[in-house]
PDB file of C-alpha atoms in Angstrom:
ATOM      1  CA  UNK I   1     -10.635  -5.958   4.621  1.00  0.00           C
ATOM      2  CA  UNK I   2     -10.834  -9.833   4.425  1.00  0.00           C
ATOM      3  CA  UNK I   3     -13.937  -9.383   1.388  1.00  0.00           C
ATOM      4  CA  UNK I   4     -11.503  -6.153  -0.255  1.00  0.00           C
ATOM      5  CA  UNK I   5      -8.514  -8.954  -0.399  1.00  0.00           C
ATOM      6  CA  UNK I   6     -10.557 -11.815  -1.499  1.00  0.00           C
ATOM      7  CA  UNK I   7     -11.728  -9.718  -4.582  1.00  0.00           C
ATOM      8  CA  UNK I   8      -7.954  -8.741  -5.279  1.00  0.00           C
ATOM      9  CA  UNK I   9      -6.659 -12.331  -5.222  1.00  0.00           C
ATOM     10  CA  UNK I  10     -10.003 -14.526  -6.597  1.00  0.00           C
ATOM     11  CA  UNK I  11     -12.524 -14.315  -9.601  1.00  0.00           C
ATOM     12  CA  UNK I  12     -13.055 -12.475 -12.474  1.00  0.00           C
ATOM     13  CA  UNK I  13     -11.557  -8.944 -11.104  1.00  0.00           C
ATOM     14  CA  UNK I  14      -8.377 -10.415  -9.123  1.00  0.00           C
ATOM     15  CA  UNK I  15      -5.189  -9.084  -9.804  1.00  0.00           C
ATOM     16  CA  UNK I  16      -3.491 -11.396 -12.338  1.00  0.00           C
ATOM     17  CA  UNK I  17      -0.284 -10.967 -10.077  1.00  0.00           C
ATOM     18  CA  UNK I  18      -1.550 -11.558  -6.670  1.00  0.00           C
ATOM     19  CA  UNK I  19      -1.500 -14.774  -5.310  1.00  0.00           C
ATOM     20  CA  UNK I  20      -2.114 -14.466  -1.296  1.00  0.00           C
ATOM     21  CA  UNK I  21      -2.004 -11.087   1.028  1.00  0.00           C
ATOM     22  CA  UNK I  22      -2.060 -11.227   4.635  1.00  0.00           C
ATOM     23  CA  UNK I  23      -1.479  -8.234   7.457  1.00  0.00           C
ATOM     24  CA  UNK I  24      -0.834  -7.772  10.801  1.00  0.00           C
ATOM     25  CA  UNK I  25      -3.914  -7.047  13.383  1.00  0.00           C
ATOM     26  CA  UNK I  26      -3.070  -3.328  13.602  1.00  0.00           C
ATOM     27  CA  UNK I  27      -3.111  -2.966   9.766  1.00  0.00           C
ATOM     28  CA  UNK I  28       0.510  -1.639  10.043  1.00  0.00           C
ATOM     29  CA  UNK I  29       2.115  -4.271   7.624  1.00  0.00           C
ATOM     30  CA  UNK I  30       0.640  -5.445   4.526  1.00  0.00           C
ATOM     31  CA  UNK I  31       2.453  -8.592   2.573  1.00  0.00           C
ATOM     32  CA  UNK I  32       1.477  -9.294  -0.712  1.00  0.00           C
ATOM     33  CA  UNK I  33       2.674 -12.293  -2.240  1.00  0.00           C
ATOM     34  CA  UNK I  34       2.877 -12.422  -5.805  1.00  0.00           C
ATOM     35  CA  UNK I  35       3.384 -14.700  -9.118  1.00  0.00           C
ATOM     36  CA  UNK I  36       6.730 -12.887 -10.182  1.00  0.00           C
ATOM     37  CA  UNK I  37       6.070 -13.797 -13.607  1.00  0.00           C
ATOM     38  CA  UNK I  38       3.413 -11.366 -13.921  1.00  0.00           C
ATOM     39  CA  UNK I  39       3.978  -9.104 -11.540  1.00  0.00           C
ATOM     40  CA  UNK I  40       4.808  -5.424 -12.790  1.00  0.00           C
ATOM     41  CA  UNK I  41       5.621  -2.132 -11.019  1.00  0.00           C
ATOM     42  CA  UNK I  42       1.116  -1.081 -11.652  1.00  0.00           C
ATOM     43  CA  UNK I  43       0.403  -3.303  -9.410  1.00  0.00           C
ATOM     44  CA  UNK I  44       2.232  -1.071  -6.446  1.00  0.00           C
ATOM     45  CA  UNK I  45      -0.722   0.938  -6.980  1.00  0.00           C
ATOM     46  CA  UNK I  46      -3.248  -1.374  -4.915  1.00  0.00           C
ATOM     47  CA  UNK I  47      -0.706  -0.659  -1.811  1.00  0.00           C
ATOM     48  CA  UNK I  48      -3.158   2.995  -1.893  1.00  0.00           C
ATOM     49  CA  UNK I  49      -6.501   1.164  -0.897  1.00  0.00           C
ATOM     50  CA  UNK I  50      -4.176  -0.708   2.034  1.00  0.00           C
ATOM     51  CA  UNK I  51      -2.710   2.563   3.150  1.00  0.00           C
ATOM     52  CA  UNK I  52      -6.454   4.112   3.631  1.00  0.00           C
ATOM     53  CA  UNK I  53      -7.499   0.992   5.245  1.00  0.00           C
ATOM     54  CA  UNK I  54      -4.821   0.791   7.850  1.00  0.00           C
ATOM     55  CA  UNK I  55      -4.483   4.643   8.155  1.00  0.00           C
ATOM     56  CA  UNK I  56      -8.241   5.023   9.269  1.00  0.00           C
ATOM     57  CA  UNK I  57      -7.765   1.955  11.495  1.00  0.00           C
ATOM     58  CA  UNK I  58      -5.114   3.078  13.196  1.00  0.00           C
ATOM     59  CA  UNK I  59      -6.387   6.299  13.379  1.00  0.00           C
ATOM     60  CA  UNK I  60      -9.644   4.710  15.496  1.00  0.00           C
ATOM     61  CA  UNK I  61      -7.528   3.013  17.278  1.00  0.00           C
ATOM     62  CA  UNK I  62      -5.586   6.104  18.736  1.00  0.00           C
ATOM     63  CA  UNK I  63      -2.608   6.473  16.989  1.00  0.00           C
ATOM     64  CA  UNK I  64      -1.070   9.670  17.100  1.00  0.00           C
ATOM     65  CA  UNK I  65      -1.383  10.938  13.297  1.00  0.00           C
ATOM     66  CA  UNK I  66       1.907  11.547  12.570  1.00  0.00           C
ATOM     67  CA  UNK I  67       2.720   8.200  13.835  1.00  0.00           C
ATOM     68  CA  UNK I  68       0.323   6.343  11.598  1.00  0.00           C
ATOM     69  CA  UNK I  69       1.983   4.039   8.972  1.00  0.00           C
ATOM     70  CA  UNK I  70       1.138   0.720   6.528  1.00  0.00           C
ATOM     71  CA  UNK I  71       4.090  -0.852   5.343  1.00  0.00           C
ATOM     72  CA  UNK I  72       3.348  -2.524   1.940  1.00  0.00           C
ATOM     73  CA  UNK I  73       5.664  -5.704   0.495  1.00  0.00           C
ATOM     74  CA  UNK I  74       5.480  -7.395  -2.437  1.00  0.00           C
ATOM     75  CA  UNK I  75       6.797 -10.814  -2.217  1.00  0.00           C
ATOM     76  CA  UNK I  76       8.096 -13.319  -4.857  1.00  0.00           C
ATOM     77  CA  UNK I  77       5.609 -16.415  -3.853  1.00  0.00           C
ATOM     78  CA  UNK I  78       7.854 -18.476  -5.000  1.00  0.00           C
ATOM     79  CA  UNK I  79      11.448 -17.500  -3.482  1.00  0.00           C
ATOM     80  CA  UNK I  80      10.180 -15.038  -0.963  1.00  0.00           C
ATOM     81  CA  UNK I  81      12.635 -12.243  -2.349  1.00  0.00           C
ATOM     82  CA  UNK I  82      10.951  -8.808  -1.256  1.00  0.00           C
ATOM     83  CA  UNK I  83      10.267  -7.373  -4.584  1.00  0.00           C
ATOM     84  CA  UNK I  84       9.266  -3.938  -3.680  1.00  0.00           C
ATOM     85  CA  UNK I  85       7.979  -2.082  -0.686  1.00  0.00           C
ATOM     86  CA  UNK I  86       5.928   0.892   0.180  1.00  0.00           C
ATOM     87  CA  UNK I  87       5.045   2.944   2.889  1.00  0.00           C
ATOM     88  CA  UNK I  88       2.207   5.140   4.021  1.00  0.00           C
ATOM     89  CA  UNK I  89       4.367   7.429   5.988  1.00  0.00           C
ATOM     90  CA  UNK I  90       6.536   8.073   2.805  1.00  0.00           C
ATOM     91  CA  UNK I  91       3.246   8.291   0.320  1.00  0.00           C
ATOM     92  CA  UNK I  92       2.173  10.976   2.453  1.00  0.00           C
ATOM     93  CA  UNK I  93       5.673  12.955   2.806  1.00  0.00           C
ATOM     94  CA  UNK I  94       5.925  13.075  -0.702  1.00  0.00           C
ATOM     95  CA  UNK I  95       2.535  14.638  -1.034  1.00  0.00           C
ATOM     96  CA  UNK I  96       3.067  17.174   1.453  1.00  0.00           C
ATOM     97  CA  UNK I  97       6.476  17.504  -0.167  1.00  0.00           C
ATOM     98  CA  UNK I  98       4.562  18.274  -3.245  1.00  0.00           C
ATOM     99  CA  UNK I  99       2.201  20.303  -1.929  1.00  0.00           C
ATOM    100  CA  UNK I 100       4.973  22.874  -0.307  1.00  0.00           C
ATOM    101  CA  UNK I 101       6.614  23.024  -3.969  1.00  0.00           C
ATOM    102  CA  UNK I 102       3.381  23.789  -5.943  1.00  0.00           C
ATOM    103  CA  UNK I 103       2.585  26.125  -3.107  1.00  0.00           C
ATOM    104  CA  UNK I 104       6.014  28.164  -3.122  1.00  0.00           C
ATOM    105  CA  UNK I 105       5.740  28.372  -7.155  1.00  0.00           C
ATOM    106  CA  UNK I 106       2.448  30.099  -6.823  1.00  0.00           C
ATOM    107  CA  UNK I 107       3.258  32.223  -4.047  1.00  0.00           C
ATOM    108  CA  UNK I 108       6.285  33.506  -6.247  1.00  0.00           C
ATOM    109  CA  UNK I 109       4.348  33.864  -9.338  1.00  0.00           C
ATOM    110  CA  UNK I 110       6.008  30.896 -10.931  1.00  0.00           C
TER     111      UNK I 110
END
């Protein structure tokens, strides 16, 4: 985790946006802290590579599956204002969500 987050926030491939991220020791909170400036709504997509991280921690660590969750914040470096946050447990109720619809349509015909 520590070398995945290094990558995202130094060198040549970081994440023009991302300044510092730190999480808790269960991988159940993730806070990102970014230059607001350059910041946009993209980079909401790393929070996917934290929610497998923390999901297959937590799942070694005995979590009950449908109790598995990584919260995701992205955080204004500069005021601290939470600009947007994310959740596993949502992430994966949409899919499923998703899932049901695609599956009624084609069990109708639709």
């Amino acid at each position: 985790m520590d070398e995945s987050i290094k990558n995202l926030t130094e060198g040549e491939n970081a994440v023009a946006s991302f300044m510092s991220i730190d999480y808790t020791d269960d991988y159940s909170e993730v806070n990102i802290q970014v230059n607001a400036d350059e910041y946009t709504q993209w980079d909401n997509f790393y929070a996917l590579a934290f929610y497998m991280t923390g999901a297959y921690y937590q799942s070694f660590a005995g979590v009950a599956p449908d109790k598995i969750d990584v919260v995701v914040h992205f955080i204004d470096g500069d005021t601290k204002e939470v600009l947007s946050t994310t959740s596993y447990r949502d992430y994966v109720n949409e899919m499923e969500s998703s899932g049901d619809t695609n599956h009624s349509n084609e069990s109708s015909g639709v």
